[in-house]
mmCIF file with all atom_site columns, C-alpha atoms in Angstrom:
data_model
loop_
_atom_site.group_PDB
_atom_site.id
_atom_site.type_symbol
_atom_site.label_atom_id
_atom_site.label_alt_id
_atom_site.label_comp_id
_atom_site.label_asym_id
_atom_site.label_entity_id
_atom_site.label_seq_id
_atom_site.pdbx_PDB_ins_code
_atom_site.Cartn_x
_atom_site.Cartn_y
_atom_site.Cartn_z
_atom_site.occupancy
_atom_site.B_iso_or_equiv
_atom_site.pdbx_formal_charge
_atom_site.auth_seq_id
_atom_site.auth_comp_id
_atom_site.auth_asym_id
_atom_site.auth_atom_id
_atom_site.pdbx_PDB_model_num
ATOM 1   C CA . MET A 1 1   ? 0.113  0.018  0.249   1.00 63.00 ? 2   MET A CA 1
ATOM 2   C CA . ASP A 1 2   ? 2.799  2.439  0.729   1.00 79.00 ? 3   ASP A CA 1
ATOM 3   C CA . ILE A 1 3   ? 4.200  1.604  -2.805  1.00 77.00 ? 4   ILE A CA 1
ATOM 4   C CA . LEU A 1 4   ? 1.072  2.531  -4.098  1.00 71.00 ? 5   LEU A CA 1
ATOM 5   C CA . ASN A 1 5   ? 0.967  5.925  -2.521  1.00 76.00 ? 6   ASN A CA 1
ATOM 6   C CA . PHE A 1 6   ? 4.402  6.594  -3.088  1.00 75.00 ? 7   PHE A CA 1
ATOM 7   C CA . ILE A 1 7   ? 3.950  6.510  -7.101  1.00 74.00 ? 8   ILE A CA 1
ATOM 8   C CA . PHE A 1 8   ? 0.416  8.604  -6.519  1.00 72.00 ? 9   PHE A CA 1
ATOM 9   C CA . ASN A 1 9   ? 2.180  11.245 -5.037  1.00 81.00 ? 10  ASN A CA 1
ATOM 10  C CA . ILE A 1 10  ? 5.012  11.149 -7.969  1.00 84.00 ? 11  ILE A CA 1
ATOM 11  C CA . GLN A 1 11  ? 2.663  10.511 -10.459 1.00 85.00 ? 12  GLN A CA 1
ATOM 12  C CA . THR A 1 12  ? 0.761  13.921 -8.532  1.00 87.00 ? 13  THR A CA 1
ATOM 13  C CA . LEU A 1 13  ? 4.065  16.180 -8.176  1.00 87.00 ? 14  LEU A CA 1
ATOM 14  C CA . ILE A 1 14  ? 5.134  15.413 -11.721 1.00 90.00 ? 15  ILE A CA 1
ATOM 15  C CA . SER A 1 15  ? 1.351  16.219 -13.137 1.00 89.00 ? 16  SER A CA 1
ATOM 16  C CA . ALA A 1 16  ? 1.950  19.622 -11.337 1.00 89.00 ? 17  ALA A CA 1
ATOM 17  C CA . LEU A 1 17  ? 5.322  20.260 -12.573 1.00 91.00 ? 18  LEU A CA 1
ATOM 18  C CA . ILE A 1 18  ? 4.616  19.794 -15.662 1.00 93.00 ? 19  ILE A CA 1
ATOM 19  C CA . GLY A 1 19  ? 0.962  22.010 -15.696 1.00 91.00 ? 20  GLY A CA 1
ATOM 20  C CA . GLY A 1 20  ? 3.359  24.561 -13.916 1.00 92.00 ? 21  GLY A CA 1
ATOM 21  C CA . ALA A 1 21  ? 5.441  24.821 -16.897 1.00 93.00 ? 22  ALA A CA 1
ATOM 22  C CA . VAL A 1 22  ? 2.609  24.897 -19.617 1.00 93.00 ? 23  VAL A CA 1
ATOM 23  C CA . GLY A 1 23  ? 1.085  27.315 -17.842 1.00 93.00 ? 24  GLY A CA 1
ATOM 24  C CA . ALA A 1 24  ? 4.098  29.521 -17.476 1.00 93.00 ? 25  ALA A CA 1
ATOM 25  C CA . ILE A 1 25  ? 5.570  29.193 -20.895 1.00 94.00 ? 26  ILE A CA 1
ATOM 26  C CA . ALA A 1 26  ? 1.664  29.993 -22.247 1.00 93.00 ? 27  ALA A CA 1
ATOM 27  C CA . LEU A 1 27  ? 1.536  32.714 -19.930 1.00 93.00 ? 28  LEU A CA 1
ATOM 28  C CA . TYR A 1 28  ? 5.156  34.383 -21.158 1.00 93.00 ? 29  TYR A CA 1
ATOM 29  C CA . THR A 1 29  ? 3.656  34.096 -24.879 1.00 91.00 ? 30  THR A CA 1
ATOM 30  C CA . ILE A 1 30  ? 0.703  36.083 -24.153 1.00 90.00 ? 31  ILE A CA 1
ATOM 31  C CA . LEU A 1 31  ? 2.170  38.516 -22.366 1.00 88.00 ? 32  LEU A CA 1
ATOM 32  C CA . ARG A 1 32  ? 5.232  38.592 -24.720 1.00 86.00 ? 33  ARG A CA 1
ATOM 33  C CA . PHE A 1 33  ? 2.276  39.471 -27.550 1.00 87.00 ? 34  PHE A CA 1
ATOM 34  C CA . ILE A 1 34  ? 0.422  41.196 -25.892 1.00 85.00 ? 35  ILE A CA 1
ATOM 35  C CA . TYR A 1 35  ? 3.823  43.796 -25.328 1.00 84.00 ? 36  TYR A CA 1
ATOM 36  C CA . SER A 1 36  ? 5.194  43.149 -28.633 1.00 83.00 ? 37  SER A CA 1
ATOM 37  C CA . LYS A 1 37  ? 5.389  47.330 -29.409 1.00 79.00 ? 38  LYS A CA 1
ATOM 38  C CA . GLU A 1 38  ? 6.340  47.808 -26.463 1.00 82.00 ? 39  GLU A CA 1
ATOM 39  C CA . ILE A 1 39  ? 9.172  45.605 -26.378 1.00 82.00 ? 40  ILE A CA 1
ATOM 40  C CA . ARG A 1 40  ? 9.796  47.080 -29.791 1.00 79.00 ? 41  ARG A CA 1
ATOM 41  C CA . LEU A 1 41  ? 10.136 50.370 -28.660 1.00 80.00 ? 42  LEU A CA 1
ATOM 42  C CA . PHE A 1 42  ? 12.363 49.928 -25.927 1.00 81.00 ? 43  PHE A CA 1
ATOM 43  C CA . ARG A 1 43  ? 14.852 47.943 -27.676 1.00 81.00 ? 44  ARG A CA 1
ATOM 44  C CA . ASN A 1 44  ? 14.735 50.601 -30.079 1.00 78.00 ? 45  ASN A CA 1
ATOM 45  C CA . ALA A 1 45  ? 15.350 53.470 -27.658 1.00 79.00 ? 46  ALA A CA 1
ATOM 46  C CA . LYS A 1 46  ? 17.968 51.417 -26.764 1.00 83.00 ? 47  LYS A CA 1
ATOM 47  C CA . ARG A 1 47  ? 19.389 52.231 -30.736 1.00 86.00 ? 48  ARG A CA 1
ATOM 48  C CA . PRO A 1 48  ? 21.566 55.871 -30.920 1.00 89.00 ? 49  PRO A CA 1
ATOM 49  C CA . ILE A 1 49  ? 20.700 58.754 -32.803 1.00 90.00 ? 50  ILE A CA 1
ATOM 50  C CA . MET A 1 50  ? 22.368 60.331 -34.976 1.00 91.00 ? 51  MET A CA 1
ATOM 51  C CA . ILE A 1 51  ? 21.968 63.870 -35.554 1.00 92.00 ? 52  ILE A CA 1
ATOM 52  C CA . PHE A 1 52  ? 23.188 65.664 -39.186 1.00 91.00 ? 53  PHE A CA 1
ATOM 53  C CA . LYS A 1 53  ? 22.947 70.184 -39.306 1.00 88.00 ? 54  LYS A CA 1
ATOM 54  C CA . CYS A 1 54  ? 24.236 72.306 -42.119 1.00 84.00 ? 55  CYS A CA 1
ATOM 55  C CA . GLU A 1 55  ? 26.506 74.605 -41.804 1.00 79.00 ? 56  GLU A CA 1
ATOM 56  C CA . GLY A 1 56  ? 25.246 77.614 -39.819 1.00 75.00 ? 57  GLY A CA 1
ATOM 57  C CA . MET A 1 57  ? 22.178 75.575 -38.240 1.00 80.00 ? 58  MET A CA 1
ATOM 58  C CA . ASP A 1 58  ? 22.360 75.289 -34.302 1.00 81.00 ? 59  ASP A CA 1
ATOM 59  C CA . MET A 1 59  ? 20.632 71.954 -33.179 1.00 87.00 ? 60  MET A CA 1
ATOM 60  C CA . GLU A 1 60  ? 21.626 72.638 -29.647 1.00 88.00 ? 61  GLU A CA 1
ATOM 61  C CA . ILE A 1 61  ? 17.876 73.158 -28.249 1.00 88.00 ? 62  ILE A CA 1
ATOM 62  C CA . GLU A 1 62  ? 16.634 70.033 -29.900 1.00 90.00 ? 63  GLU A CA 1
ATOM 63  C CA . THR A 1 63  ? 19.648 67.831 -29.104 1.00 90.00 ? 64  THR A CA 1
ATOM 64  C CA . GLN A 1 64  ? 19.271 69.139 -25.868 1.00 91.00 ? 65  GLN A CA 1
ATOM 65  C CA . MET A 1 65  ? 15.727 68.741 -25.419 1.00 91.00 ? 66  MET A CA 1
ATOM 66  C CA . LEU A 1 66  ? 15.933 64.667 -26.954 1.00 90.00 ? 67  LEU A CA 1
ATOM 67  C CA . ARG A 1 67  ? 18.365 64.422 -24.347 1.00 90.00 ? 68  ARG A CA 1
ATOM 68  C CA . ASP A 1 68  ? 16.394 65.749 -21.222 1.00 91.00 ? 69  ASP A CA 1
ATOM 69  C CA . ILE A 1 69  ? 13.407 63.534 -21.862 1.00 87.00 ? 70  ILE A CA 1
ATOM 70  C CA . SER A 1 70  ? 16.074 60.401 -20.944 1.00 85.00 ? 71  SER A CA 1
ATOM 71  C CA . PHE A 1 71  ? 14.770 58.319 -23.118 1.00 85.00 ? 72  PHE A CA 1
ATOM 72  C CA . PHE A 1 72  ? 16.563 58.613 -26.357 1.00 87.00 ? 73  PHE A CA 1
ATOM 73  C CA . ASN A 1 73  ? 19.901 57.487 -26.747 1.00 87.00 ? 74  ASN A CA 1
ATOM 74  C CA . VAL A 1 74  ? 21.605 60.560 -28.382 1.00 89.00 ? 75  VAL A CA 1
ATOM 75  C CA . GLU A 1 75  ? 24.997 60.623 -26.798 1.00 85.00 ? 76  GLU A CA 1
ATOM 76  C CA . GLU A 1 76  ? 26.737 62.035 -30.151 1.00 85.00 ? 77  GLU A CA 1
ATOM 77  C CA . GLN A 1 77  ? 26.797 65.792 -30.626 1.00 88.00 ? 78  GLN A CA 1
ATOM 78  C CA . PRO A 1 78  ? 25.314 66.770 -34.067 1.00 89.00 ? 79  PRO A CA 1
ATOM 79  C CA . CYS A 1 79  ? 27.500 66.816 -36.818 1.00 84.00 ? 80  CYS A CA 1
ATOM 80  C CA . SER A 1 80  ? 28.047 68.606 -39.930 1.00 81.00 ? 81  SER A CA 1
ATOM 81  C CA . ASN A 1 81  ? 30.547 66.069 -41.994 1.00 83.00 ? 82  ASN A CA 1
ATOM 82  C CA . PHE A 1 82  ? 28.512 63.816 -44.321 1.00 81.00 ? 83  PHE A CA 1
ATOM 83  C CA . GLN A 1 83  ? 31.206 61.376 -44.207 1.00 85.00 ? 84  GLN A CA 1
ATOM 84  C CA . MET A 1 84  ? 29.846 60.802 -40.498 1.00 84.00 ? 85  MET A CA 1
ATOM 85  C CA . ALA A 1 85  ? 27.172 59.107 -42.769 1.00 85.00 ? 86  ALA A CA 1
ATOM 86  C CA . ASP A 1 86  ? 29.401 56.289 -43.168 1.00 84.00 ? 87  ASP A CA 1
ATOM 87  C CA . ARG A 1 87  ? 28.888 55.251 -39.425 1.00 85.00 ? 88  ARG A CA 1
ATOM 88  C CA . ILE A 1 88  ? 25.742 54.035 -39.588 1.00 84.00 ? 89  ILE A CA 1
ATOM 89  C CA . THR A 1 89  ? 25.439 50.945 -38.115 1.00 80.00 ? 90  THR A CA 1
ATOM 90  C CA . ASP A 1 90  ? 22.993 50.075 -35.427 1.00 79.00 ? 91  ASP A CA 1
ATOM 91  C CA . HIS A 1 91  ? 21.141 53.360 -35.185 1.00 85.00 ? 92  HIS A CA 1
ATOM 92  C CA . GLY A 1 92  ? 17.514 53.506 -34.773 1.00 84.00 ? 93  GLY A CA 1
ATOM 93  C CA . LEU A 1 93  ? 17.265 56.573 -36.357 1.00 90.00 ? 94  LEU A CA 1
ATOM 94  C CA . VAL A 1 94  ? 18.914 59.609 -38.151 1.00 92.00 ? 95  VAL A CA 1
ATOM 95  C CA . ILE A 1 95  ? 18.123 63.249 -37.868 1.00 93.00 ? 96  ILE A CA 1
ATOM 96  C CA . VAL A 1 96  ? 19.086 65.473 -40.438 1.00 92.00 ? 97  VAL A CA 1
ATOM 97  C CA . ALA A 1 97  ? 18.757 69.221 -40.066 1.00 91.00 ? 98  ALA A CA 1
ATOM 98  C CA . TYR A 1 98  ? 18.271 71.116 -43.398 1.00 91.00 ? 99  TYR A CA 1
ATOM 99  C CA . GLY A 1 99  ? 18.787 74.686 -44.028 1.00 85.00 ? 100 GLY A CA 1
ATOM 100 C CA . GLU A 1 100 ? 20.086 76.393 -46.807 1.00 80.00 ? 101 GLU A CA 1
ATOM 101 C CA . GLY A 1 101 ? 23.827 75.539 -46.597 1.00 69.00 ? 102 GLY A CA 1
ATOM 102 C CA . MET A 1 102 ? 23.313 72.058 -46.901 1.00 81.00 ? 103 MET A CA 1
ATOM 103 C CA . GLN A 1 103 ? 25.657 70.161 -48.652 1.00 82.00 ? 104 GLN A CA 1
ATOM 104 C CA . HIS A 1 104 ? 25.740 66.376 -49.424 1.00 87.00 ? 105 HIS A CA 1
ATOM 105 C CA . PHE A 1 105 ? 22.168 65.875 -48.213 1.00 88.00 ? 106 PHE A CA 1
ATOM 106 C CA . ASP A 1 106 ? 21.898 63.313 -51.188 1.00 89.00 ? 107 ASP A CA 1
ATOM 107 C CA . GLU A 1 107 ? 24.952 61.177 -50.183 1.00 91.00 ? 108 GLU A CA 1
ATOM 108 C CA . ILE A 1 108 ? 23.469 61.068 -46.459 1.00 90.00 ? 109 ILE A CA 1
ATOM 109 C CA . LEU A 1 109 ? 19.883 59.755 -47.940 1.00 92.00 ? 110 LEU A CA 1
ATOM 110 C CA . LYS A 1 110 ? 21.939 57.114 -49.731 1.00 92.00 ? 111 LYS A CA 1
ATOM 111 C CA . ARG A 1 111 ? 23.470 56.051 -46.958 1.00 91.00 ? 112 ARG A CA 1
ATOM 112 C CA . VAL A 1 112 ? 20.555 56.265 -44.601 1.00 91.00 ? 113 VAL A CA 1
ATOM 113 C CA . GLN A 1 113 ? 18.705 54.374 -47.455 1.00 92.00 ? 114 GLN A CA 1
ATOM 114 C CA . ALA A 1 114 ? 21.418 51.841 -47.922 1.00 91.00 ? 115 ALA A CA 1
ATOM 115 C CA . ALA A 1 115 ? 21.930 51.201 -44.040 1.00 90.00 ? 116 ALA A CA 1
ATOM 116 C CA . LYS A 1 116 ? 17.788 51.260 -44.197 1.00 90.00 ? 117 LYS A CA 1
ATOM 117 C CA . VAL A 1 117 ? 17.270 53.145 -41.118 1.00 91.00 ? 118 VAL A CA 1
ATOM 118 C CA . PRO A 1 118 ? 14.280 55.777 -40.584 1.00 92.00 ? 119 PRO A CA 1
ATOM 119 C CA . LEU A 1 119 ? 15.294 59.368 -41.552 1.00 94.00 ? 120 LEU A CA 1
ATOM 120 C CA . VAL A 1 120 ? 13.558 62.596 -40.173 1.00 94.00 ? 121 VAL A CA 1
ATOM 121 C CA . VAL A 1 121 ? 14.386 65.980 -42.038 1.00 94.00 ? 122 VAL A CA 1
ATOM 122 C CA . TYR A 1 122 ? 13.982 68.708 -39.611 1.00 93.00 ? 123 TYR A CA 1
ATOM 123 C CA . SER A 1 123 ? 13.748 71.945 -41.469 1.00 91.00 ? 124 SER A CA 1
ATOM 124 C CA . LYS A 1 124 ? 12.563 75.460 -39.552 1.00 86.00 ? 125 LYS A CA 1
ATOM 125 C CA . MET A 1 125 ? 12.223 77.035 -42.850 1.00 86.00 ? 126 MET A CA 1
ATOM 126 C CA . THR A 1 126 ? 10.570 75.256 -45.845 1.00 87.00 ? 127 THR A CA 1
ATOM 127 C CA . VAL A 1 127 ? 12.088 72.795 -48.241 1.00 87.00 ? 128 VAL A CA 1
ATOM 128 C CA . PRO A 1 128 ? 12.582 72.948 -51.753 1.00 88.00 ? 129 PRO A CA 1
ATOM 129 C CA . PRO A 1 129 ? 10.507 70.835 -53.973 1.00 90.00 ? 130 PRO A CA 1
ATOM 130 C CA . ASP A 1 130 ? 13.614 69.447 -55.138 1.00 89.00 ? 131 ASP A CA 1
ATOM 131 C CA . VAL A 1 131 ? 14.574 68.056 -51.815 1.00 88.00 ? 132 VAL A CA 1
ATOM 132 C CA . VAL A 1 132 ? 10.798 67.192 -50.392 1.00 90.00 ? 133 VAL A CA 1
ATOM 133 C CA . ALA A 1 133 ? 11.072 65.002 -53.793 1.00 91.00 ? 134 ALA A CA 1
ATOM 134 C CA . LYS A 1 134 ? 13.959 63.284 -53.103 1.00 90.00 ? 135 LYS A CA 1
ATOM 135 C CA . ILE A 1 135 ? 12.730 62.700 -49.448 1.00 89.00 ? 136 ILE A CA 1
ATOM 136 C CA . ARG A 1 136 ? 9.356  61.479 -50.643 1.00 91.00 ? 137 ARG A CA 1
ATOM 137 C CA . GLY A 1 137 ? 11.674 58.356 -52.819 1.00 89.00 ? 138 GLY A CA 1
ATOM 138 C CA . TYR A 1 138 ? 12.189 56.992 -49.193 1.00 91.00 ? 139 TYR A CA 1
ATOM 139 C CA . SER A 1 139 ? 9.139  55.276 -47.598 1.00 90.00 ? 140 SER A CA 1
ATOM 140 C CA . TRP A 1 140 ? 11.107 55.375 -43.751 1.00 90.00 ? 141 TRP A CA 1
ATOM 141 C CA . CYS A 1 141 ? 11.288 59.497 -43.994 1.00 91.00 ? 142 CYS A CA 1
ATOM 142 C CA . LEU A 1 142 ? 9.303  62.321 -42.663 1.00 91.00 ? 143 LEU A CA 1
ATOM 143 C CA . LEU A 1 143 ? 10.053 66.162 -42.850 1.00 93.00 ? 144 LEU A CA 1
ATOM 144 C CA . CYS A 1 144 ? 9.088  68.085 -39.716 1.00 92.00 ? 145 CYS A CA 1
ATOM 145 C CA . GLN A 1 145 ? 9.057  71.716 -39.334 1.00 91.00 ? 146 GLN A CA 1
ATOM 146 C CA . TYR A 1 146 ? 8.666  72.124 -34.878 1.00 90.00 ? 147 TYR A CA 1
ATOM 147 C CA . PRO A 1 147 ? 10.798 70.914 -32.035 1.00 88.00 ? 148 PRO A CA 1
ATOM 148 C CA . LEU A 1 148 ? 8.196  69.502 -29.823 1.00 89.00 ? 149 LEU A CA 1
ATOM 149 C CA . ARG A 1 149 ? 7.146  67.318 -33.603 1.00 92.00 ? 150 ARG A CA 1
ATOM 150 C CA . LEU A 1 150 ? 10.509 66.458 -33.631 1.00 92.00 ? 151 LEU A CA 1
ATOM 151 C CA . VAL A 1 151 ? 10.039 65.012 -30.045 1.00 91.00 ? 152 VAL A CA 1
ATOM 152 C CA . ASN A 1 152 ? 6.704  63.166 -31.239 1.00 91.00 ? 153 ASN A CA 1
ATOM 153 C CA . ASP A 1 153 ? 7.966  61.959 -34.530 1.00 92.00 ? 154 ASP A CA 1
ATOM 154 C CA . VAL A 1 154 ? 11.049 60.196 -32.709 1.00 91.00 ? 155 VAL A CA 1
ATOM 155 C CA . PHE A 1 155 ? 9.023  58.556 -30.365 1.00 88.00 ? 156 PHE A CA 1
ATOM 156 C CA . GLY A 1 156 ? 6.725  57.213 -32.845 1.00 87.00 ? 157 GLY A CA 1
ATOM 157 C CA . ILE A 1 157 ? 9.194  55.964 -35.245 1.00 87.00 ? 158 ILE A CA 1
ATOM 158 C CA . LEU A 1 158 ? 10.916 54.318 -32.629 1.00 83.00 ? 159 LEU A CA 1
ATOM 159 C CA . TYR A 1 159 ? 7.870  52.382 -31.367 1.00 82.00 ? 160 TYR A CA 1
ATOM 160 C CA . THR A 1 160 ? 6.802  51.363 -35.000 1.00 81.00 ? 161 THR A CA 1
ATOM 161 C CA . PHE A 1 161 ? 9.956  50.683 -36.827 1.00 81.00 ? 162 PHE A CA 1
ATOM 162 C CA . PRO A 1 162 ? 10.735 47.296 -36.967 1.00 78.00 ? 163 PRO A CA 1
ATOM 163 C CA . HIS A 1 163 ? 14.757 46.488 -37.064 1.00 69.00 ? 164 HIS A CA 1
ATOM 164 C CA . GLU A 1 164 ? 15.757 43.364 -37.868 1.00 63.00 ? 165 GLU A CA 1
#
């Protein structure tokens, strides 16, 4: 009789362990499905943001605003050297501050497209139609003209863009 009780106790224990494991896996799968966009957001928020500016355009306020939020990874200072676009590797986003003195915009755009990274073209003035046509040629690009809108667009892109 003791052997029979022992066997039933072992069987109950094994059943409870298997049921708990299956329940934990199901719960993990459900939570991962429900919070998939939040997981994407937090992964993308860890990726650095690269900012290009044209000569004579100050991006200090906008850069500091993104840093003050403490959610985005803006480690580098805005640069005006288009050759820095070669360093786009694991960046979550590239911001180009477009102005009258902007040179080499086409090279930056080509490198951003090759890296398959979203691009925000930020301009405090009207962007020429030929540049707007180039921007529209890239599906992960948008045009922004206000500092607060820049923050909103950065958050929206990092929330939705599926990095591989």
